[in-house]
Coordinates of C-alpha atoms in Angstrom, one line a residue:
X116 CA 5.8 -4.0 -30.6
X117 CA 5.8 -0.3 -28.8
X118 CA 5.6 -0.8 -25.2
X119 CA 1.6 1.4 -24.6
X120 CA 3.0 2.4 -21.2
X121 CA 1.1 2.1 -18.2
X122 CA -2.4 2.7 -16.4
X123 CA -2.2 2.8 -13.1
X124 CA -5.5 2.5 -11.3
X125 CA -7.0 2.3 -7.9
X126 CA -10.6 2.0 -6.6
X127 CA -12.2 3.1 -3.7
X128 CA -15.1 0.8 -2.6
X129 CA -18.3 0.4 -0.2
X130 CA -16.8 -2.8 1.2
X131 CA -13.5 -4.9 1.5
X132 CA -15.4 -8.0 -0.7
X133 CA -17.1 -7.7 -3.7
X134 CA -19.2 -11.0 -3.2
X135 CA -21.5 -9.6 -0.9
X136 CA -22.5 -6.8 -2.4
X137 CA -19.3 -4.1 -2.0
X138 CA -19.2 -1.8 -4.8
X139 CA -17.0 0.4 -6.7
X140 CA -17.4 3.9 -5.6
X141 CA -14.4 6.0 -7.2
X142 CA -12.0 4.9 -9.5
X143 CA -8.6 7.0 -10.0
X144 CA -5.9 6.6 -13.0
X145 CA -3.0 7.6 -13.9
X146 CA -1.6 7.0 -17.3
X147 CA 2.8 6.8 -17.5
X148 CA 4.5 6.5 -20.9
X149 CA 7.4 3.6 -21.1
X150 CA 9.7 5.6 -18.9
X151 CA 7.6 6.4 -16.0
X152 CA 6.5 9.4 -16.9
X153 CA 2.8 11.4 -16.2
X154 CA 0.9 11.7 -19.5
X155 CA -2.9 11.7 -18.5
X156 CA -4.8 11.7 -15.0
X157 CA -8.6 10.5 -14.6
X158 CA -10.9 10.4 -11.8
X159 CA -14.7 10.0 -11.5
X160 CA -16.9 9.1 -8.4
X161 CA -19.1 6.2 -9.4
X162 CA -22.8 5.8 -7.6
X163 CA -22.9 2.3 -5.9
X164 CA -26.7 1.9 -5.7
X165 CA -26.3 1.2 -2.4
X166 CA -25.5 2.3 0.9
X167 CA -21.6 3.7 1.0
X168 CA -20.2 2.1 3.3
X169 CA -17.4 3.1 5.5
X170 CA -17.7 7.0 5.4
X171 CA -14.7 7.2 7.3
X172 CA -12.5 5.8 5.2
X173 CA -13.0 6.7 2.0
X174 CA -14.8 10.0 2.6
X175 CA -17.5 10.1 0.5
X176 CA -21.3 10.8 1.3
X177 CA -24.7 10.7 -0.5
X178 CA -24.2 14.2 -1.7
X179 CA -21.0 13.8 -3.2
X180 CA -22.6 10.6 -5.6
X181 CA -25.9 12.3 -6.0
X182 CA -26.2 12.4 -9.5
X183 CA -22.8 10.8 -10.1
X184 CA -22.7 8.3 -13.2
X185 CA -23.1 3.9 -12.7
X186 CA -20.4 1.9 -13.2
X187 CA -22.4 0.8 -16.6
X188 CA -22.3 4.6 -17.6
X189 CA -18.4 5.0 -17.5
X190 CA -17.1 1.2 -18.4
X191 CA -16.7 1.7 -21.9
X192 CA -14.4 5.0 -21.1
X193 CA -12.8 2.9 -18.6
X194 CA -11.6 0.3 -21.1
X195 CA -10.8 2.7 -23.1
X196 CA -8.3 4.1 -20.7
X197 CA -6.9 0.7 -19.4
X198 CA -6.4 -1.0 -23.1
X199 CA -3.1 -1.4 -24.6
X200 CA -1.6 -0.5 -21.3
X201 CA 0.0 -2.4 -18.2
X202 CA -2.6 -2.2 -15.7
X203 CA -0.9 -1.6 -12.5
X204 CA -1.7 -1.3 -8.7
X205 CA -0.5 -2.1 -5.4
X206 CA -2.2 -5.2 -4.1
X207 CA -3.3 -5.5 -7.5
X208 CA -6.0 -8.5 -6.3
X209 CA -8.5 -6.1 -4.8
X210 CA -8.5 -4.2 -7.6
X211 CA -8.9 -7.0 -10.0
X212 CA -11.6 -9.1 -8.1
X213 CA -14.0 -5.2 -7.9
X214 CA -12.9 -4.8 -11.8
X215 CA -14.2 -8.5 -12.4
X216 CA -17.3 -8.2 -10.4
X217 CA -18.4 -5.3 -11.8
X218 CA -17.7 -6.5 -15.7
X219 CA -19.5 -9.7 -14.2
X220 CA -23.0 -8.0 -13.4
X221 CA -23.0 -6.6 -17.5
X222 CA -22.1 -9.8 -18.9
X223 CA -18.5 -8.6 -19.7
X224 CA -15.2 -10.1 -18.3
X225 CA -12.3 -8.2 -17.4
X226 CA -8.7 -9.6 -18.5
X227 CA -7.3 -9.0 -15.5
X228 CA -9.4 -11.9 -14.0
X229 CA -10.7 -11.2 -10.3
X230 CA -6.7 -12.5 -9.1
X231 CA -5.1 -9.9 -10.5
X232 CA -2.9 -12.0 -12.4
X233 CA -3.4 -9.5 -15.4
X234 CA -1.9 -6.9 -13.3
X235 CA 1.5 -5.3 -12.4
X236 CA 0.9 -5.3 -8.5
X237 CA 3.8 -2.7 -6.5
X238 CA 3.1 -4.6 -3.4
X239 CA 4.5 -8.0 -5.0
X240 CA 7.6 -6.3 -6.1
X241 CA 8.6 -4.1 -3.1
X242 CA 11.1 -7.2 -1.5
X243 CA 12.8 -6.6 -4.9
X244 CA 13.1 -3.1 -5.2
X245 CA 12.9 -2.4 -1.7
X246 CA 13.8 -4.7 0.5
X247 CA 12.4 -4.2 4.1
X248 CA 9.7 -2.4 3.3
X249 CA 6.1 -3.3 4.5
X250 CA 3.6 -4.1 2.1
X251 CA 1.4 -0.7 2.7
X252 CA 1.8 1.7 0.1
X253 CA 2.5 4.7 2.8
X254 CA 5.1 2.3 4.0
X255 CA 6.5 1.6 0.3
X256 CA 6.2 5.1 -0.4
X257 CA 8.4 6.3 2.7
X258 CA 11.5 5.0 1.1
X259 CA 11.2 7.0 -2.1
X260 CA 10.0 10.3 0.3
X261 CA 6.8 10.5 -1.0
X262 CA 4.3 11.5 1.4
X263 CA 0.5 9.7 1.0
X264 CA -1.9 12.9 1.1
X265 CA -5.0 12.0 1.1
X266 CA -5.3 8.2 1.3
X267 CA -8.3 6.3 0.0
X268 CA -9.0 8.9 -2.2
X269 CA -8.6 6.6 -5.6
X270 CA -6.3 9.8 -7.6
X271 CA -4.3 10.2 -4.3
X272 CA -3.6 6.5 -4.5
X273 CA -3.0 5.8 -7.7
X274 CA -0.9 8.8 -7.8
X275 CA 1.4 7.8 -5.2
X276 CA 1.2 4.2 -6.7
X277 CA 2.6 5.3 -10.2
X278 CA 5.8 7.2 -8.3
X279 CA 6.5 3.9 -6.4
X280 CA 5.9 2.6 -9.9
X281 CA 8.3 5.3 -11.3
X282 CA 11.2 4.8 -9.0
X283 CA 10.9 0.8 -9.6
X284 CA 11.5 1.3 -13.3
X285 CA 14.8 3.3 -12.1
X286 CA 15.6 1.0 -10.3
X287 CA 14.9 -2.1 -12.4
X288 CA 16.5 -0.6 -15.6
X289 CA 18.9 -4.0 -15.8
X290 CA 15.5 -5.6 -16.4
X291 CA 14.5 -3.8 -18.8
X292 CA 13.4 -7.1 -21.1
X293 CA 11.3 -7.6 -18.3
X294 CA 9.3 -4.5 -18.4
X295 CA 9.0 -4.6 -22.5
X296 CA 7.9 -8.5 -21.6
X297 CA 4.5 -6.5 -19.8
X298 CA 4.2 -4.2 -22.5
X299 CA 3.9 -6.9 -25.3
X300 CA 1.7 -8.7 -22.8
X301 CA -0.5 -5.9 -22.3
X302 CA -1.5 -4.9 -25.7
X303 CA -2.9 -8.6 -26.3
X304 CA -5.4 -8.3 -23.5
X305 CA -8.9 -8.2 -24.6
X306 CA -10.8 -5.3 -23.1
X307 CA -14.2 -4.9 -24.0
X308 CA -15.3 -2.5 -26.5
X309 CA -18.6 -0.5 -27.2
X310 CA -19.8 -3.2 -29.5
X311 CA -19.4 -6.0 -27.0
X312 CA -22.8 -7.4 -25.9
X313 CA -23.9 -7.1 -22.5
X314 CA -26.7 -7.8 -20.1
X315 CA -28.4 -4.7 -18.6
X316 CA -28.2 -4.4 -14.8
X317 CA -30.6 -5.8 -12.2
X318 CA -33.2 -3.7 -11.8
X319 CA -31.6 -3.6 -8.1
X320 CA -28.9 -1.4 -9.3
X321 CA -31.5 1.3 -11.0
X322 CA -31.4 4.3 -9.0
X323 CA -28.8 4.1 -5.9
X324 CA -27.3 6.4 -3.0
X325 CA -27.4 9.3 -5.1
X326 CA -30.6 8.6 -6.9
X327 CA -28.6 9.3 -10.5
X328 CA -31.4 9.2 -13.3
X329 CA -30.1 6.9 -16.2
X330 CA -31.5 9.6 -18.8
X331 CA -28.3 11.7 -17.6
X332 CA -26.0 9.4 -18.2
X333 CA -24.9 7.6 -21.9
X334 CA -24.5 3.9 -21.4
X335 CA -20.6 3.2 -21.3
X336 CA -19.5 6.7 -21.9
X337 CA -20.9 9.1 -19.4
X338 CA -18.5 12.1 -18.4
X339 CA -15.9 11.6 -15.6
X340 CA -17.2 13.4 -12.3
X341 CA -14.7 14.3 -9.3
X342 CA -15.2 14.2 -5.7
X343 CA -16.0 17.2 -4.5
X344 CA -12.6 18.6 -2.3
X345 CA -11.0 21.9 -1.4
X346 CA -7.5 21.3 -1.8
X347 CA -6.7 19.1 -5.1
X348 CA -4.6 16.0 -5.3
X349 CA -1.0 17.6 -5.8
X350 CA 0.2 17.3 -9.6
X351 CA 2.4 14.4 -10.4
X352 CA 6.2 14.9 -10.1
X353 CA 8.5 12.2 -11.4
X354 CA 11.0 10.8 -8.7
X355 CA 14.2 12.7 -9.1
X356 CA 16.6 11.3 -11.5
X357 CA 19.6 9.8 -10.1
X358 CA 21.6 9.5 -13.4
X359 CA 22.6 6.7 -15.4
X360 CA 23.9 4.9 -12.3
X361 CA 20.8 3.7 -11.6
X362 CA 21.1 -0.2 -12.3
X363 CA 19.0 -2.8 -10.5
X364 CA 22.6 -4.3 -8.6
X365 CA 21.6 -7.3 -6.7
X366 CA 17.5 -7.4 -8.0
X367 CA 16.8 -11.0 -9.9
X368 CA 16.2 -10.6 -13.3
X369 CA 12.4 -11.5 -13.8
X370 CA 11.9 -14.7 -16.2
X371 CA 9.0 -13.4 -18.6
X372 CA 7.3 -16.2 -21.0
X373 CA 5.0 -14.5 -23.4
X374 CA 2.2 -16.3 -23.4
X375 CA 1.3 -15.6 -19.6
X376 CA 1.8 -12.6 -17.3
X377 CA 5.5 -12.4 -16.6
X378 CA 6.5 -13.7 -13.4
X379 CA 7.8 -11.1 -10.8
X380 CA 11.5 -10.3 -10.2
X381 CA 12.3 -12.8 -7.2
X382 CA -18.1 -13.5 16.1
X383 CA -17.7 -9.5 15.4
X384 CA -15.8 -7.4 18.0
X385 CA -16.2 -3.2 17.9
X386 CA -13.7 -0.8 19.2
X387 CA -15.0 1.7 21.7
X388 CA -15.2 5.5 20.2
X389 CA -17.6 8.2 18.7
X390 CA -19.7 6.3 15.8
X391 CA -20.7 8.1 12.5
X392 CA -23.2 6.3 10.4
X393 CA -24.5 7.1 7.2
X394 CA -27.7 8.2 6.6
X395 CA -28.7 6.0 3.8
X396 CA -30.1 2.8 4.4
X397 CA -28.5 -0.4 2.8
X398 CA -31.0 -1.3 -0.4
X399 CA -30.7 -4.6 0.4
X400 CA -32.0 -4.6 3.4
X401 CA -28.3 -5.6 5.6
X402 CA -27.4 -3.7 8.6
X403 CA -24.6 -0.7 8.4
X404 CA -22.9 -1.5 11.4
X405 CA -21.1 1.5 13.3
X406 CA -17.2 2.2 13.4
X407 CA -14.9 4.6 15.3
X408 CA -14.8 8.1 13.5
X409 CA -11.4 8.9 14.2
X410 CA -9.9 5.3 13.5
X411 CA -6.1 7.1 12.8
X412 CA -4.2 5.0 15.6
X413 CA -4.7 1.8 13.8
X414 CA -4.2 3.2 10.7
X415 CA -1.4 4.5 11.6
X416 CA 0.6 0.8 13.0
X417 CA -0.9 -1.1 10.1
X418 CA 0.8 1.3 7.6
X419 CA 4.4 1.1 9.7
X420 CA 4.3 -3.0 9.6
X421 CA 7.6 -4.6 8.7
X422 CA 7.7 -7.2 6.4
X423 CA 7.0 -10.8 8.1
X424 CA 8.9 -12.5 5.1
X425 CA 5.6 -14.6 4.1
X426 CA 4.9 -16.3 0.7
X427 CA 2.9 -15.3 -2.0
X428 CA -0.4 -16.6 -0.1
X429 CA -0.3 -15.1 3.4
X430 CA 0.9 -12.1 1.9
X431 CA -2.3 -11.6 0.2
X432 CA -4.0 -12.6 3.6
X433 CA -2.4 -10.5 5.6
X434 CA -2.9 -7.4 2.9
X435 CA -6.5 -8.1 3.3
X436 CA -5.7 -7.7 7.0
X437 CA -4.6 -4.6 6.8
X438 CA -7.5 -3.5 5.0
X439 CA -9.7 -4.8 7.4
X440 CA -7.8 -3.4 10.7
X441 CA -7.0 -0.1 9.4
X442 CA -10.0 1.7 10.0
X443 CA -9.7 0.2 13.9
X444 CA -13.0 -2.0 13.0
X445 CA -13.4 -5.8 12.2
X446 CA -17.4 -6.5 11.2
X447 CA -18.9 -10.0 11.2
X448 CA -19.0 -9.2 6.9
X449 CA -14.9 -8.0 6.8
X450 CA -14.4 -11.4 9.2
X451 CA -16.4 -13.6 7.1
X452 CA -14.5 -12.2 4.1
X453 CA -11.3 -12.9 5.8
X454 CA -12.5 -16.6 6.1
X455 CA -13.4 -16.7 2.6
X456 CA -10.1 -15.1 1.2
X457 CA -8.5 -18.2 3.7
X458 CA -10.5 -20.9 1.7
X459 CA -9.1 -19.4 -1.9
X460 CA -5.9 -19.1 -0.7
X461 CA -5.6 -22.8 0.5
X462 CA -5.1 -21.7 3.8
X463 CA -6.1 -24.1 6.7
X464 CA -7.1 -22.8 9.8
X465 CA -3.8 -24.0 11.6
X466 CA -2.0 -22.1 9.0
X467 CA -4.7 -18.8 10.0
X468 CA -3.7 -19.2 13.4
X469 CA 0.0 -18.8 13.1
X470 CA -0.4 -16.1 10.3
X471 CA -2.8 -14.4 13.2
X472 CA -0.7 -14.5 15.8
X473 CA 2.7 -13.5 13.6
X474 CA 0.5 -10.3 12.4
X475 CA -0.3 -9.5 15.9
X476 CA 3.1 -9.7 17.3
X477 CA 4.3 -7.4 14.5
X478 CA 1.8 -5.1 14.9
X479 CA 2.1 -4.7 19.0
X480 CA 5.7 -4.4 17.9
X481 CA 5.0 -1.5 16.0
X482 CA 2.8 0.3 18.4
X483 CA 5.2 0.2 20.9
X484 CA 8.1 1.5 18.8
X485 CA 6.4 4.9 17.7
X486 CA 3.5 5.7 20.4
X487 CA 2.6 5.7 24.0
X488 CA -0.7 4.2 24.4
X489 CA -3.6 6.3 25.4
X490 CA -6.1 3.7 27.6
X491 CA -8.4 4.0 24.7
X492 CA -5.4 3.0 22.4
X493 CA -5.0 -0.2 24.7
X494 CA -8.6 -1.2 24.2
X495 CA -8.3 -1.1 20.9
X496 CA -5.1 -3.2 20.8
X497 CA -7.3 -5.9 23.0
X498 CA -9.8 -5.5 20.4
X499 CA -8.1 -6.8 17.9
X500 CA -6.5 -9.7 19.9
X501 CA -10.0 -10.9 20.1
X502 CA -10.6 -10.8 16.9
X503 CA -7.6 -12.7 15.6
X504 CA -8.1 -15.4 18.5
X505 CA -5.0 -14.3 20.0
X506 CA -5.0 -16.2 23.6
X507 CA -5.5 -13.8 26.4
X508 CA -2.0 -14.2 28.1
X509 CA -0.3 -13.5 24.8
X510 CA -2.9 -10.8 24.3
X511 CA -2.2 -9.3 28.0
X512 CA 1.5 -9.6 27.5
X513 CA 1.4 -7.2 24.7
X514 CA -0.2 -4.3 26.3
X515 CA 2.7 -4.1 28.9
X516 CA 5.8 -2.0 27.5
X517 CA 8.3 -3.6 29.4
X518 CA 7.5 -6.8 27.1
X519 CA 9.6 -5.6 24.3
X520 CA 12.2 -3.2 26.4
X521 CA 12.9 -6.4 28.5
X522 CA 13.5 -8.5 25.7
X523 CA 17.2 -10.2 25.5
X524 CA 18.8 -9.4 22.3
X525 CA 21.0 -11.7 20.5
X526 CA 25.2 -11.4 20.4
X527 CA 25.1 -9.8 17.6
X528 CA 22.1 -7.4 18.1
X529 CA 20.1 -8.1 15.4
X530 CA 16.7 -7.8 15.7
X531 CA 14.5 -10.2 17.2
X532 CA 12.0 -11.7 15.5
X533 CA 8.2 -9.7 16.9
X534 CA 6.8 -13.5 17.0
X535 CA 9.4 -14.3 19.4
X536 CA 9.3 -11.7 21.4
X537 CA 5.7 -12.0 22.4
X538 CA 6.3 -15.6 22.5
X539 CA 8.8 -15.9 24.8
X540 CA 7.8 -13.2 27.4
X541 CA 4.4 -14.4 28.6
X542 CA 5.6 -13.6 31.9
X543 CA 7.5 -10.0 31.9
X544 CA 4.6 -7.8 33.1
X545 CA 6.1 -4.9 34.9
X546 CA 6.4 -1.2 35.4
X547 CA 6.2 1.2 32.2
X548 CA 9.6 1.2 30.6
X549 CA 10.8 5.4 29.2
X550 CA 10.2 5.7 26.0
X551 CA 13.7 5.6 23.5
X552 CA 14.1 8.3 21.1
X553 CA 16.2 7.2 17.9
X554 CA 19.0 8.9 17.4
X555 CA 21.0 9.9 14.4
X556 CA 24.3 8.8 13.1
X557 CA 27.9 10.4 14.1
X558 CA 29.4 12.8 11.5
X559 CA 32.4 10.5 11.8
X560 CA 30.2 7.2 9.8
X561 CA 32.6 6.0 7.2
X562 CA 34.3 4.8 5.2
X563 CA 31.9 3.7 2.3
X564 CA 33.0 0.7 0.2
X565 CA 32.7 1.5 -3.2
X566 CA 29.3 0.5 -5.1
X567 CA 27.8 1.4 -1.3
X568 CA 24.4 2.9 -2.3
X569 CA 23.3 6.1 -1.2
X570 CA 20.4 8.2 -1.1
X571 CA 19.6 11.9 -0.7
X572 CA 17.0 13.4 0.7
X573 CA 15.3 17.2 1.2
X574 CA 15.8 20.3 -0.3
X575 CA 19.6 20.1 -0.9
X576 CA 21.4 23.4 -0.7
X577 CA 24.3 22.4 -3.2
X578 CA 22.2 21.0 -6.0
X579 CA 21.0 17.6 -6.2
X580 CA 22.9 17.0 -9.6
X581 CA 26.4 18.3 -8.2
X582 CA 26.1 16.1 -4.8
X583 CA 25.2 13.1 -7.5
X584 CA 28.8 13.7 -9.9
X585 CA 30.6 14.2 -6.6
X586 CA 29.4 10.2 -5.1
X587 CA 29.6 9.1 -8.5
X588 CA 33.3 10.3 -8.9
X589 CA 34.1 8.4 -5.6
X590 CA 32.5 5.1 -6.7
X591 CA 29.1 5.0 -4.9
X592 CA 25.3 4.8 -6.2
X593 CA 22.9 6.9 -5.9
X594 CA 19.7 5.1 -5.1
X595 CA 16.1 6.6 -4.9
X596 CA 15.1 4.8 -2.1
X597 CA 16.0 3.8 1.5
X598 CA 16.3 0.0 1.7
X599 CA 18.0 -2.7 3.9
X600 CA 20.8 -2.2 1.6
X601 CA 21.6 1.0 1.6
X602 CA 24.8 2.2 3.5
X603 CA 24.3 5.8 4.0
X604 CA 21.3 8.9 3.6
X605 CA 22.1 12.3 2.9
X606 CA 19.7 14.9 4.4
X607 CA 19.4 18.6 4.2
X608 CA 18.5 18.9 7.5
X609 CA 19.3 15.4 9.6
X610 CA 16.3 16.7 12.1
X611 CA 13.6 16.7 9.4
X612 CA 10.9 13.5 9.3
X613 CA 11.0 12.6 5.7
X614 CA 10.0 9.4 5.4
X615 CA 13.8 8.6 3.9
X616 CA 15.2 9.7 7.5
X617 CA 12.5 7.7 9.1
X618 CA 13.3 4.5 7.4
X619 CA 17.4 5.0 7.8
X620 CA 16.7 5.3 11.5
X621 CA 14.3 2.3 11.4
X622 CA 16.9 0.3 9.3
X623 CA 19.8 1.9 11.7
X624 CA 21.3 3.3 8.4
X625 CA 23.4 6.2 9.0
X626 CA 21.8 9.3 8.4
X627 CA 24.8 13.0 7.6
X628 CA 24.2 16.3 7.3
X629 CA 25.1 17.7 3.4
X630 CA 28.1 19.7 5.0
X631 CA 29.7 16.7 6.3
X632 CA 29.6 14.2 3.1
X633 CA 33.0 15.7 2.2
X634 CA 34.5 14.5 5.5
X635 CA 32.6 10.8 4.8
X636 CA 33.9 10.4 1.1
X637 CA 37.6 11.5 2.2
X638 CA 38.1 9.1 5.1
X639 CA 36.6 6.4 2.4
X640 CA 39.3 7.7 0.0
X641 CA 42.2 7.0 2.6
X642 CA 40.6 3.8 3.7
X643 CA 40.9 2.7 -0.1
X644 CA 44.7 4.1 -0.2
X645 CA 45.1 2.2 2.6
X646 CA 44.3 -1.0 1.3

């Protein structure tokens, strides 16, 4: 059976849950063939017949949906473009549960099932393909230097999703049964069709933010409307090929039984600030409550979080976290959805509380680690102390920087645990500690065992290709990400910010100029004589 390829998707939404009353308000897709490769993009903006939500986010107002088709005027084009193919996303559940509850209000049921467990989800398999990552796509997409323009616009997303996507199947080629496994998978789900009965919508739904008139719109098949925006979503480019060196060394091959989806491979608080509300009212009568119009701060630490080696359930939790925080906001409806996510995740509220304060910890360790904190930065860092529970001397430890500068470091300086840290330092209040730049490697790093991976970054003034047959000759691997694992990044210019430099300096992974790679590969040449 030919593998269909894949449709990666992402949705932009009025809400963070689905069972009260969040809709889809712009879907994005981005179809690869077998390989990883662009062959079709989609977008449309989808009316929500209801208020929109968080403006701020997402971006879109009433004018931009104002005449914009229903979800029940572009579902049948939607299966359309999802059947046959490997549904993918990154934190594929929030996709699947808006997917299922929107199926769910025409009768219909979506195969992904609202856990996602349909789906291919790039957050699930970043500790495989690269390990010490965060879960945030910006984060995941930092190792393979692909910059997030745009975020939570759905094409921006899913555009960025299917390179992350793209490098994985580079990466993964030695599980390449695997991958076939969720191609064979894919073409037996059952999609719905134009044929397949289906309840009309609740007279509710009939006319919404935009007031679209269902006489414009065929049922299931109405055209595909953008977002209005000046400057497009770039154009797709694949992630630079590496050559055939590119096997998954040290990845667990995936088991994949047919019959299933095959298993992976291993009380409200507000932050002060300028409020920008939407115009519409909410049809159902619920109150739009207010959140900070610049909420980048936040955003910005819940995108840099490190992995906090959690399983499969707090991961999900915590995702739903960031979600949540990123906009600088927690509502009473984003807390009570939190609670509810707990409950189907079997998560007690003991378990909560640790998960709570372990997020925390990470995230003040963060902060600290890339910003000076402007007073209104601090307040928002309190703010969402209180709305974790965080106890108010763990809570007032944090917002000291000495906390983390003062903290002792093991014999063998690896890095504390962020938990710890805040745990163990209730009582280090002091003065402001100066700020540590990172610094870059020494020319002289070396020597490279061979099979050391290596990866390359910027606009190389020799030719990607030739530096690749020169690390090949001398035994390394070219990899298209920066991991844990890799030994060693090549830059153009060692000064620039590409999100390759800025995880080797996170991971301490040297980081050399182009010029002085032939002065790395010969001292490992003489330490290999040597031997």
């Amino acid at each position: 059976m030919a593998h269909g390829g894949y449709a990666v998707i992402d949705v932009e939404t009025t809400g963070l849950w689905p069972g009260r009353h969040h809709r889809i308000i712009e879907i994005g897709i981005v179809h690869l063939d077998a390989d990883g490769e662009v062959e079709a993009t989609f977008e449309t903006v989808v009316d929500p017949s209801r208020d929109l939500g968080p403006i701020h986010v997402h971006g879109l107002r009433s004018a931009d949906v104002r005449g914009a088709p229903r979800f029940e005027h572009v579902v049948d084009d939607l299966c359309d473009r999802l059947r046959g193919r490997v549904v993918v996303a990154h934190n594929a559940r929030f996709e699947a549960q808006f997917l299922a509850a929107e199926f769910e209000r025409l009768g219909l049921e979506s195969p992904l099932g609202p856990d996602g467990a349909g789906a291919l989800c790039t957050m699930k398999l970043a500790p495989t393909y690269l390990p010490g990552a965060g879960r945030t796509l910006a984060d995941c997409c930092a190792a393979i230097d692909v910059d997030l323009t745009d975020a939570h616009e759905s094409l921006a997303d899913a555009t960025a999703t299917a390179r992350l996507l793209s490098a994985y199947l580079r990466m993964g080629d030695a599980q390449s049964s695997w991958w076939r496994e969720w191609g064979r998978y894919a073409a037996l789900q059952q999609w719905p069709t134009a044929e397949t009965p289906r309840t009309p919508p609740h007279p509710r739904f009939a006319g919404g933010a935009g007031g679209a008139d269902d006489g414009a719109h065929g049922p299931g098949r109405a055209a595909w409307r953008s977002r209005r925006r000046v400057a497009r979503t770039p154009e797709f480019a694949p992630v630079p090929s590496a050559g055939a060196v590119l096997s998954a060394s040290g990845a667990v091959p995936p088991a994949a039984p047919s019959a299933v989806p095959p298993a992976g491979p291993t009380g409200s608080a507000h932050l002060t600030g300028p409020v920008d509300l939407d115009l519409d009212r909410d049809v159902f009568g619920l109150t739009v409550e207010p959140a900070p119009a610049e909420p980048r701060f936040l955003e910005r630490a819940t995108e840099l979080l490190p992995q906090l080696h959690l399983d499969r359930r707090q991961n999900q939790y915590a995702a739903m976290l960031d979600k949540a925080l990123s906009d600088g906001y927690l509502s009473r409806d984003e807390a009570d959805n939190l609670a509810t996510l707990a409950v189907e995740l079997d998560l007690d509220e003991p378990a909560r509380e640790v998960l709570h304060d372990r997020y925390f910890a990470s995230l003040v360790s963060t902060v600290w680690a890339h910003d000076v904190l402007s007073d209104d930065e601090r307040r928002q860092v309190d703010a969402v102390a209180e709305m974790l529970g965080i106890a108010p001397h763990r809570r007032d430890a944090a917002l000291v920087p000495s906390v983390l500068e003062r903290a002792p470091r093991p014999a063998d300086d690896d890095e504390l645990d962020e938990f710890d840290v805040i745990e163990g330092l209730d009582e280090s209040l002091g003065a402001v500690a100066e700020t540590r730049a990172p610094t870059l490697a020494r020319p002289d790093v070396g020597p490279l065992a061979p099979g050391a991976r290596v990866a390359l970054t910027g606009s190389l003034s020799q030719g990607r290709d030739v530096l690749v047959r020169s690390l090949e000759r001398a035994g390394l691997v070219v990899w298209p990400a920066v991991t844990t694992e890799t030994s060693l990044v090549v830059a153009a210019d060692v000064a620039c910010s590409s999100g390759k430099v800025r995880k080797a300096l996170s991971y301490g992974v040297p980081v050399v100029d182009e010029t002085q790679l032939p002065f790395v590969l010969a001292r490992s040449r003489r330490s290999r004589t040597a031997a």
